[in-house]
Each structure stands twice: as C-alpha cells, then as structure tokens.
Coordinates of C-alpha atoms in Angstrom, one line a residue:
M1 CA 0.0 0.0 0.0
F2 CA 1.4 3.4 -1.0
N3 CA 1.5 6.1 1.7
E4 CA 0.3 9.7 1.1
Q5 CA 3.8 11.0 0.2
E6 CA 4.2 8.3 -2.4
I7 CA 0.8 9.1 -4.0
L8 CA 1.8 12.8 -4.1
S9 CA 5.1 11.9 -5.8
T10 CA 3.3 9.9 -8.5
I11 CA 1.1 13.0 -9.2
E12 CA 4.3 15.0 -9.5
M13 CA 5.6 12.5 -12.0
V14 CA 2.6 13.0 -14.2
K15 CA 2.5 16.8 -13.9
N16 CA 6.1 17.7 -14.2
E17 CA 8.4 14.8 -15.1
H18 CA 7.1 13.5 -18.5
L19 CA 5.5 10.3 -17.0
D20 CA 3.2 8.8 -19.7
V21 CA 2.3 5.5 -21.1
R22 CA 4.5 5.2 -24.2
A23 CA 2.5 2.6 -26.0
V24 CA -0.7 0.5 -25.7
T25 CA -0.5 -2.3 -28.2
L26 CA -3.3 -4.5 -29.2
G27 CA -2.1 -7.9 -30.4
I28 CA -4.3 -9.7 -32.9
N29 CA -3.9 -13.3 -34.0
L30 CA -4.4 -13.7 -37.8
F31 CA -4.0 -17.5 -38.1
D32 CA -7.7 -18.0 -38.6
C33 CA -7.5 -15.7 -41.7
V34 CA -5.2 -18.0 -43.6
S35 CA -6.2 -18.5 -47.3
H36 CA -4.5 -19.4 -50.6
D37 CA -6.6 -16.7 -52.3
L38 CA -5.0 -13.2 -51.8
S39 CA -8.3 -11.3 -52.1
V40 CA -9.9 -13.6 -49.5
F41 CA -6.9 -13.3 -47.2
K42 CA -6.9 -9.5 -47.3
H43 CA -10.7 -9.4 -46.8
K44 CA -10.4 -11.6 -43.7
I45 CA -7.5 -9.7 -42.1
R46 CA -9.3 -6.4 -42.6
E47 CA -12.5 -7.7 -41.1
K48 CA -10.8 -9.1 -38.1
I49 CA -8.4 -6.2 -37.4
V50 CA -11.1 -3.5 -37.8
T51 CA -13.6 -5.4 -35.6
R52 CA -11.1 -5.8 -32.8
A53 CA -9.3 -2.4 -33.1
E54 CA -11.9 0.2 -34.1
A55 CA -12.5 1.2 -30.5
L56 CA -8.8 1.1 -29.4
V57 CA -7.9 4.8 -30.0
P58 CA -11.1 6.2 -28.4
V59 CA -10.8 3.9 -25.4
C60 CA -7.1 4.9 -24.8
N61 CA -8.0 8.6 -25.1
T62 CA -10.9 8.3 -22.7
I63 CA -8.9 6.5 -20.1
G64 CA -5.9 8.7 -20.5
E65 CA -8.2 11.8 -19.9
K66 CA -9.8 10.1 -16.9
Y67 CA -6.4 9.7 -15.1
G68 CA -4.6 12.6 -16.7
I69 CA -2.0 10.3 -18.1
Q70 CA -1.3 10.5 -21.9
V71 CA -1.2 7.3 -23.9
V72 CA 1.4 8.5 -26.5
N73 CA 1.1 5.7 -29.1
K74 CA -1.8 3.3 -29.9
R75 CA -0.5 0.4 -31.9
I76 CA -1.4 -3.0 -33.3
S77 CA 0.8 -6.1 -33.6
T78 CA -0.2 -9.1 -35.6
S79 CA 0.8 -12.7 -36.1
P80 CA 4.0 -12.9 -38.2
I81 CA 2.9 -12.3 -41.8
A82 CA 5.6 -14.7 -43.1
L83 CA 3.6 -17.5 -41.4
V84 CA 0.0 -16.5 -42.0
G85 CA 0.9 -15.3 -45.6
A86 CA 3.2 -18.2 -46.4
P87 CA 1.4 -19.1 -49.7
F88 CA 2.1 -15.7 -51.3
N89 CA 5.1 -14.5 -53.3
A90 CA 7.1 -11.3 -52.7
E91 CA 4.9 -9.1 -55.0
Q92 CA 1.8 -10.3 -53.1
M93 CA 3.5 -9.7 -49.8
V94 CA 3.9 -6.0 -50.8
E95 CA 0.2 -5.9 -51.5
I96 CA -0.5 -7.3 -48.0
A97 CA 1.7 -4.6 -46.5
I98 CA -0.2 -1.9 -48.3
C99 CA -3.5 -3.5 -47.2
L100 CA -2.3 -3.5 -43.6
N101 CA -1.2 0.1 -43.9
D102 CA -4.7 1.1 -45.2
I103 CA -6.2 -0.7 -42.2
A104 CA -3.9 1.1 -39.8
K105 CA -5.1 4.4 -41.2
E106 CA -8.7 3.3 -41.0
V107 CA -8.5 2.6 -37.3
D108 CA -6.2 5.6 -36.7
I109 CA -3.4 3.8 -35.0
D110 CA 0.2 5.0 -35.2
F111 CA 2.0 1.9 -36.2
M112 CA 1.2 -1.8 -37.1
G113 CA 3.9 -4.4 -36.3
G114 CA 4.0 -8.0 -37.4
F115 CA 5.4 -7.8 -40.9
S116 CA 7.8 -10.3 -39.5
A117 CA 9.7 -13.6 -40.1
L118 CA 11.5 -16.0 -37.8
V119 CA 14.4 -17.5 -39.6
E120 CA 17.0 -18.4 -37.0
K121 CA 17.2 -22.0 -38.1
G122 CA 16.4 -21.6 -41.8
I123 CA 14.4 -19.6 -44.4
A124 CA 11.1 -21.1 -45.5
T125 CA 9.1 -20.1 -48.6
G126 CA 7.0 -17.6 -46.8
D127 CA 10.0 -16.1 -45.0
R128 CA 11.8 -15.7 -48.3
S129 CA 8.9 -13.9 -49.9
L130 CA 8.6 -11.6 -46.9
M131 CA 12.3 -10.8 -46.8
D132 CA 12.3 -10.1 -50.6
A133 CA 9.3 -7.9 -50.2
L134 CA 10.7 -5.9 -47.3
P135 CA 12.4 -3.0 -49.1
R136 CA 9.3 -2.1 -51.2
A137 CA 6.9 -2.9 -48.3
L138 CA 8.6 -0.4 -46.0
A139 CA 9.2 2.2 -48.7
E140 CA 5.6 2.2 -50.0
T141 CA 3.9 2.3 -46.6
Q142 CA 4.0 4.7 -43.7
R143 CA 2.7 2.8 -40.6
I144 CA 4.0 -0.7 -41.2
C145 CA 6.9 -2.0 -39.1
A146 CA 8.9 -5.2 -39.7
S147 CA 11.2 -7.5 -37.8
V148 CA 13.3 -10.6 -38.7
N149 CA 14.7 -12.9 -36.0
V150 CA 17.9 -14.4 -37.3
A151 CA 19.4 -15.9 -34.1
T152 CA 18.5 -17.6 -30.8
S153 CA 20.6 -19.1 -28.0
R154 CA 19.3 -22.6 -28.9
S155 CA 19.6 -22.4 -32.7
G156 CA 22.7 -20.2 -33.3
I157 CA 23.0 -17.4 -35.9
N158 CA 21.7 -17.9 -39.4
M159 CA 24.5 -16.1 -41.2
D160 CA 22.8 -16.5 -44.6
A161 CA 19.9 -14.5 -43.2
V162 CA 22.2 -11.9 -41.6
L163 CA 23.8 -11.2 -45.0
D164 CA 20.4 -11.1 -46.7
M165 CA 19.1 -8.6 -44.2
A166 CA 22.2 -6.4 -44.9
K167 CA 21.1 -6.4 -48.5
V168 CA 17.5 -5.6 -47.6
I169 CA 18.5 -2.7 -45.4
K170 CA 20.7 -1.2 -48.1
K171 CA 17.9 -1.5 -50.7
A172 CA 15.3 -0.1 -48.3
A173 CA 17.5 2.9 -47.6
T174 CA 18.0 3.5 -51.4
L175 CA 14.3 3.4 -52.1
T176 CA 13.7 6.1 -49.5
A177 CA 16.9 8.1 -50.2
Q178 CA 14.9 11.3 -50.4
D179 CA 13.9 10.9 -46.7
D180 CA 17.4 9.8 -45.5
G181 CA 16.6 6.1 -45.7
I182 CA 13.7 6.3 -43.2
A183 CA 12.3 2.9 -44.3
C184 CA 15.2 1.4 -42.2
A185 CA 13.8 3.0 -39.1
K186 CA 10.9 0.7 -39.3
L187 CA 12.9 -2.5 -39.4
C188 CA 14.6 -4.5 -36.6
V189 CA 16.9 -7.5 -36.9
F190 CA 16.7 -9.6 -33.7
A191 CA 18.3 -12.4 -31.7
N192 CA 16.0 -14.1 -29.2
I193 CA 13.0 -12.0 -30.1
P194 CA 10.3 -12.1 -27.4
Q195 CA 6.7 -12.9 -28.3
D196 CA 4.9 -10.2 -26.3
M197 CA 6.5 -6.8 -26.7
P198 CA 4.6 -3.6 -27.4
F199 CA 7.5 -1.6 -28.7
M200 CA 8.0 -0.9 -32.4
A201 CA 9.6 -1.7 -34.8
G202 CA 9.9 -5.2 -33.5
A203 CA 6.4 -5.8 -32.0
Y204 CA 4.5 -8.8 -33.2
L205 CA 2.1 -11.3 -31.7
G206 CA 3.8 -14.7 -31.3
V207 CA 2.3 -18.2 -31.1
G208 CA 1.2 -19.5 -27.7
V209 CA -0.5 -16.2 -27.0
A210 CA -4.3 -15.4 -26.7
D211 CA -6.4 -14.5 -29.8
S212 CA -6.1 -10.8 -28.8
V213 CA -4.2 -9.2 -26.0
I214 CA -3.3 -5.8 -24.7
N215 CA 0.3 -5.1 -23.8
V216 CA 1.6 -1.9 -22.4
G217 CA 5.0 -0.1 -22.6
V218 CA 5.7 2.5 -20.0
S219 CA 8.0 5.5 -20.4
G220 CA 9.6 7.4 -17.5
P221 CA 13.3 8.2 -18.0
G222 CA 12.6 11.8 -16.9
V223 CA 10.9 10.4 -13.7
V224 CA 13.9 8.3 -12.9
K225 CA 16.3 11.2 -13.5
K226 CA 14.3 13.5 -11.2
A227 CA 14.1 10.9 -8.5
I228 CA 17.9 10.4 -8.5
E229 CA 18.5 14.2 -8.4
R230 CA 16.1 14.6 -5.5
A231 CA 17.7 11.8 -3.6
L232 CA 21.2 13.2 -4.1
E233 CA 20.2 16.7 -3.3
A234 CA 18.8 15.5 0.1
R235 CA 21.8 13.2 0.7
P236 CA 24.8 13.9 -1.4
N237 CA 26.8 11.0 0.0
L238 CA 24.3 8.4 -1.1
T239 CA 26.0 5.1 -2.1
L240 CA 25.2 3.5 -5.5
G241 CA 23.4 0.7 -3.6
R242 CA 21.0 3.3 -2.1
I243 CA 20.6 5.0 -5.5
A244 CA 19.7 1.7 -7.0
E245 CA 17.0 1.4 -4.3
V246 CA 15.7 4.8 -5.4
I247 CA 15.5 3.7 -9.0
K248 CA 13.8 0.5 -8.0
T249 CA 11.1 2.3 -6.0
T250 CA 10.5 4.7 -8.8
A251 CA 10.2 1.9 -11.4
C252 CA 7.6 0.3 -9.2
K253 CA 5.4 3.3 -9.3
V254 CA 5.8 3.8 -13.0
T255 CA 4.9 0.2 -13.6
R256 CA 1.8 0.5 -11.5
V257 CA 0.6 3.3 -13.6
G258 CA 1.2 1.3 -16.8
E259 CA -0.7 -1.7 -15.5
L260 CA -3.6 0.4 -14.3
I261 CA -4.0 1.9 -17.8
G262 CA -3.5 -1.4 -19.6
R263 CA -6.0 -3.4 -17.5
E264 CA -8.7 -0.7 -17.9
V265 CA -8.1 -0.6 -21.7
A266 CA -8.3 -4.4 -21.9
D267 CA -11.5 -4.5 -19.9
N268 CA -13.1 -1.8 -22.1
L269 CA -12.2 -3.7 -25.3
G270 CA -13.3 -7.0 -23.9
T271 CA -9.9 -8.6 -24.4
R272 CA -7.1 -10.0 -22.2
F273 CA -4.4 -8.0 -20.5
G274 CA -1.0 -9.3 -21.4
V275 CA 2.2 -7.8 -20.0
V276 CA 3.8 -4.5 -19.0
D277 CA 7.1 -4.0 -20.7
L278 CA 9.4 -2.3 -18.2
S279 CA 11.6 -0.7 -20.8
L280 CA 12.6 2.9 -20.1
A281 CA 11.9 4.5 -23.5
P282 CA 13.1 8.1 -24.2
T283 CA 11.8 10.8 -26.5
P284 CA 13.7 13.5 -28.3
T285 CA 12.6 15.9 -25.6
V286 CA 14.8 17.7 -23.0
G287 CA 14.0 16.1 -19.6
D288 CA 12.9 12.8 -21.1
S289 CA 16.3 11.2 -21.9
I290 CA 18.0 8.1 -20.9
G291 CA 21.3 9.9 -21.4
E292 CA 20.4 12.5 -18.8
I293 CA 20.1 9.7 -16.2
F294 CA 23.8 9.0 -16.7
Q295 CA 24.6 12.7 -16.0
A296 CA 22.4 12.6 -12.9
L297 CA 24.5 9.7 -11.7
G298 CA 27.6 11.8 -12.0
L299 CA 29.0 10.9 -15.4
T300 CA 30.1 13.7 -17.8
S301 CA 28.1 12.0 -20.6
I302 CA 26.7 8.6 -21.6
G303 CA 29.6 6.8 -23.4
V304 CA 32.4 7.8 -21.0
P305 CA 34.1 5.1 -18.8
G306 CA 31.6 4.0 -16.2
S307 CA 28.6 4.1 -18.6
T308 CA 28.3 0.3 -18.9
A309 CA 28.3 -0.1 -15.1
A310 CA 25.8 2.6 -14.7
L311 CA 23.5 1.1 -17.4
A312 CA 23.8 -2.3 -15.7
M313 CA 22.7 -0.9 -12.4
L314 CA 19.9 1.1 -14.0
N315 CA 18.6 -1.9 -15.9
D316 CA 18.6 -4.2 -13.0
A317 CA 16.9 -1.8 -10.6
V318 CA 14.2 -1.1 -13.1
K319 CA 13.5 -4.8 -13.6
K320 CA 13.4 -5.4 -9.8
G321 CA 11.0 -2.5 -9.2
G322 CA 8.8 -3.5 -12.1
A323 CA 8.7 -7.1 -11.1
F324 CA 7.4 -6.1 -7.7
A325 CA 4.7 -3.9 -9.2
S326 CA 3.3 -6.4 -11.7
S327 CA 3.0 -10.2 -11.9
H328 CA 3.0 -10.0 -15.7
V329 CA 6.0 -8.3 -17.2
G330 CA 7.5 -9.2 -20.5
G331 CA 8.7 -7.8 -23.8
L332 CA 12.2 -6.3 -23.7
S333 CA 12.1 -4.8 -20.2
G334 CA 15.3 -2.8 -20.2
A335 CA 16.6 0.6 -21.0
F336 CA 16.5 1.7 -24.6
I337 CA 19.6 3.6 -25.8
P338 CA 18.6 4.8 -29.2
V339 CA 20.8 7.3 -30.8
C340 CA 18.3 9.3 -32.9
E341 CA 15.3 9.1 -30.5
D342 CA 17.2 10.4 -27.4
L343 CA 18.4 14.0 -27.6
N344 CA 21.1 13.6 -25.0
I345 CA 22.5 10.4 -26.6
A346 CA 22.5 12.0 -30.0
E347 CA 24.6 14.9 -28.5
A348 CA 27.0 12.4 -26.8
A349 CA 27.6 10.7 -30.2
E350 CA 28.1 14.1 -31.9
K351 CA 30.7 15.2 -29.3
G352 CA 32.6 11.9 -29.6
Y353 CA 31.8 10.7 -26.1
L354 CA 29.8 7.8 -27.5
T355 CA 31.2 5.6 -30.4
I356 CA 29.6 2.7 -32.1
E357 CA 32.0 0.4 -30.3
K358 CA 31.0 1.7 -26.9
L359 CA 27.3 1.4 -27.9
E360 CA 27.9 -2.3 -28.7
A361 CA 29.6 -2.8 -25.4
M362 CA 26.7 -1.2 -23.5
T363 CA 24.2 -3.5 -25.3
C364 CA 25.8 -6.4 -23.4
V365 CA 23.9 -5.2 -20.3
C366 CA 20.8 -3.6 -21.8
S367 CA 17.9 -5.4 -23.4
V368 CA 17.8 -3.9 -26.8
G369 CA 20.8 -3.4 -28.9
L370 CA 22.1 -1.0 -31.6
D371 CA 19.0 1.1 -31.9
M372 CA 18.3 3.9 -34.4
V373 CA 22.0 4.2 -35.4
P374 CA 22.5 6.3 -38.6
V375 CA 25.7 5.2 -40.5
P376 CA 27.3 6.3 -43.7
G377 CA 25.4 5.5 -46.8
D378 CA 28.4 3.9 -48.6
I379 CA 28.8 1.3 -45.9
S380 CA 29.3 -2.1 -47.5
E381 CA 26.9 -5.0 -47.2
E382 CA 29.7 -7.0 -45.5
T383 CA 30.4 -4.4 -42.9
L384 CA 26.7 -4.0 -42.2
A385 CA 26.3 -7.7 -41.9
G386 CA 29.4 -7.9 -39.6
I387 CA 27.9 -5.3 -37.2
M388 CA 24.6 -7.2 -37.1
A389 CA 26.4 -10.6 -36.6
D390 CA 28.4 -9.1 -33.6
E391 CA 25.2 -7.9 -32.0
M392 CA 23.4 -11.2 -32.6
A393 CA 26.4 -13.0 -31.0
I394 CA 26.0 -11.0 -27.8
G395 CA 22.4 -12.0 -27.6
M396 CA 23.1 -15.7 -28.5
I397 CA 25.9 -16.2 -26.0
N398 CA 24.3 -14.3 -23.1
N399 CA 20.8 -15.8 -23.6
K400 CA 19.2 -12.3 -24.0
T401 CA 17.4 -10.3 -26.6
T402 CA 19.5 -8.0 -28.8
A403 CA 18.6 -6.2 -31.9
T404 CA 19.8 -3.8 -34.5
R405 CA 18.0 -0.9 -36.1
I406 CA 20.7 0.6 -38.4
I407 CA 20.1 3.3 -41.0
P408 CA 22.6 3.7 -43.8
V409 CA 21.8 7.2 -44.9
P410 CA 22.2 7.4 -48.8
G411 CA 24.6 10.1 -50.0
K412 CA 25.7 11.1 -46.5
K413 CA 28.9 10.5 -44.5
A414 CA 30.0 10.5 -40.9
G415 CA 29.3 13.8 -39.2
D416 CA 26.5 14.8 -41.6
S417 CA 23.1 15.5 -40.0
V418 CA 20.0 13.4 -40.4
F419 CA 16.5 14.4 -39.3
F420 CA 13.5 12.0 -39.2
G421 CA 11.1 14.0 -37.1
G422 CA 8.6 13.1 -34.4
L423 CA 9.6 10.4 -32.0
L424 CA 12.3 9.2 -34.4
G425 CA 14.3 12.4 -33.7
A426 CA 17.6 13.5 -35.3
A427 CA 21.3 12.9 -35.0
K428 CA 24.7 13.1 -36.6
I429 CA 25.8 10.1 -38.7
M430 CA 28.1 7.9 -36.6
K431 CA 31.6 6.9 -37.8
V432 CA 32.0 3.2 -38.6
P433 CA 35.6 1.9 -38.9
H434 CA 36.2 0.0 -42.1
A435 CA 32.8 1.0 -43.4
T436 CA 33.5 0.3 -47.0
N437 CA 35.6 -2.9 -46.5
Q438 CA 34.3 -6.2 -48.0
D439 CA 35.5 -8.8 -45.5
S440 CA 34.7 -12.3 -46.7
F441 CA 33.8 -13.6 -43.2
V442 CA 30.1 -13.0 -43.5
R443 CA 30.0 -14.5 -47.0
H444 CA 30.9 -18.0 -45.7
G445 CA 27.2 -18.3 -44.8
G446 CA 25.7 -21.2 -43.0
R447 CA 24.8 -21.2 -39.3
I448 CA 27.1 -20.3 -36.4
P449 CA 26.4 -23.1 -34.0
A450 CA 24.5 -22.5 -30.7
P451 CA 26.7 -22.3 -27.6
I452 CA 27.0 -25.1 -25.2
H453 CA 25.0 -24.4 -22.2
S454 CA 26.6 -26.7 -19.6
L455 CA 30.0 -25.0 -19.5
K456 CA 29.0 -21.4 -18.7
N457 CA 31.6 -19.3 -17.2

C-alpha cells in the first residue's frame, strides 16, 4: 500500500516529469484468416483487425483523460505475416503490407507491427517472400513495421539471413533516399525476439498467446532522473546501492501506472491483459532522456568510462522494481539507448563521447541493442552484416534479446546531419571503422552453432 507521500510523488511524476504511457499495443492473432486466395486473405484480415481495433484509440484517449496520463502511441501487432501469408510471393507480400497500412489508417493507430519472419534456423518459402518484399513494403507504406529474427541461443546465428538482411537494409535505404533512408527506421533484426512486446519496430504477436491481447509499454526516463536528483540533493553521500534502491522504488510506481491503464483498456475492449514492458523509453525531448540519467548519476556523458556499469545498475533496478509492481511483465524490459530518439544520446555521439564500439559494449547489459543508429550511406553490405552478426552473437551467448535498427543514410557520410522528425528524432551520422571494407567472413554463410549451455563461465 502506498502512503500519502508516495501518491503525491506519483502525481508530481505525471504533472512535471514526463510520465506517460509510451504505448498501448493490441495484439491480434491472424492465423484464422489464412487462405491461398490473396483477395480472401486481405478481406479476412481487414474484417478481423477493424472489428477488434476500431475502439482502441477512443478507449485509450478516454482512459488517458480520466487519469490525466497520456497514452502516447496506440498500436497493433499481428501474427508474423511470413507465417499467415506463407502461400504468397514477394509481390503479393507487398500488396499485403499496403493493405495493412490502409487498415492502420482506417482505425487511426500510429504503427502496425508484425510484418515479420522467424528465420533463426532456416528460411522457409513464406520467409523468403517476406524478406524479398521488405524494401518495397517499407518504402511504400508509412505505418508498417517489420522485424526478422535471425538468431537464438538454442539455434545459433543464421548467417545467410544476416547477409540477406544487410542487402535488404541497403535496398530499403536506397528506395527512401529522399527521406534519409527512413524505411530502415521501421525494421529491426533480432536475436531471441520475445513474443509479447509492445514496442516498435519489433512488435508482433507470437504463437502461444491469446487471440487478442493488450500489452503496455511505460516510459519514464525523466521520472527516474528527477528521483535520482532529488535523492542526491537530500543526501549527497548516497551510495550506489542506495541510489539503485531509489530507482527500484520509482520503477515500481511507473509500472503500477502502466498496469492500471493497460488493464482498464483491456476491460473496455473485452480482451485479455498481457504484460507490462518495463523498458525505459526516451523521447527526443529535454528532460525525457536516458542519457540525462547518466549525468544525474555523476558521469560527464553517456559513453564515457563507467557508462556500462551505470547502465547495468539502472537496468537491474528497473527490472526489480517493475517485477514487484506487476505479476505479468515481458517484452524487452530494459533501458533503450537509441541514438536518434534520445536528444542527450545524440549529442553524446556528436561530441565523440559515444562511439559505435561503446554502444555495442553497452548492449551487453541492456535489453535492446544498436537502436536507431545512422551510419554512412556507402557502408558495404559485408560491414553492415558484420555489425549485425556481432550484436546477434552478444544475444546468443548471453541468452538475452538483442537487436539492430541501423540506417545507412544514402549520400551522406559520418558527421552529416540526419532528421527523421517526431519520436524518431535527429542525430549526426556515426563513424564506422572499415565501413567500405568487403571482408569475406560473413559471406561464408551457413549457421554459427548455438553455444554449449553446460559449460557457462
């Protein structure tokens, strides 16, 4: 039971510290829409999604107004289209993406995830069609997000898929060159993708989940930063163990808010409540940055020595506080460290405090990966595949989720500016060593074997 002071502090979070619900995501199972006839398939998925989701936005807005807590994004995730649309070729997959984009507009949601494939152990016919369709599907739609899982701790890394995805990313960037390759901002490549996360671009509804389900992603980096600052102002000699306790308590309150909103939305829509994703997700707004938390902890900037330790402490404390607040947590549940979407992190990269190598090191202790990283447009497919393979290896060996969302910006080089707008933000393009090299390692193909689990050290 919270005391009066804790209730007042939660109100303060809402009023002055950017506390909001980052995303309410309605997951919809499309397996009962399967057909060999494309017209029938598109008709069935439209009927099901519109029926389930037409009240999503009004319900979120009403409940947000009731509690004075904004639901920033309303989204839908579907079953992996590579599975439910397996009979169709790449051209038809593009048609499906356009159909889903029209449905997203019709029900007025921000993004629809699930244009996805799971290829960690091999590429089936539907997977191949979807991967071939990805560049056009992302370039010709505005609200469709995609993900491809290329590795797991039990299956290893599908290096054929990794190289294929490097080619897909380069082509998608080229097709949207006039917008700085924005199509790539809607595409994640994963290791150990979870089945129940509400955050784009990777959200999809996995198998073994209910027919429809509401998942919630909370925000709150500004809240955590303020809590640390208040605690250190009151007691400047606070140890890191006590600061971790402050973060844990704060995360508990933030998670309670997320679960409250999520359960009420689910009840109003007559569907199940799924999980709260505990991820701290930033926005390109001053005061709502993961990077500013590092400064509150006493570091000059995110990226300087000590950053990995600080991130490990932050992530662990958020998980512990969130797990106490909710019995059903899932998704990624860690701190996002996106370059473009976080103003402070973008500035750290621009000033040279944060390099792509340090970002990779930090992903060993966060739950996401190389997120929203703009790189030179002339980066070779081999280098791009090598970066992704490294990130997948971190996830595979450490039995955790990792991902890459990399944007090769056509016609631009390291140090040039890129602007995507909205939540996608802006940044300077990061320097990538050996960007144009064509190392043959990734072209060996095949599958890097899964690690042995009985000799962990």
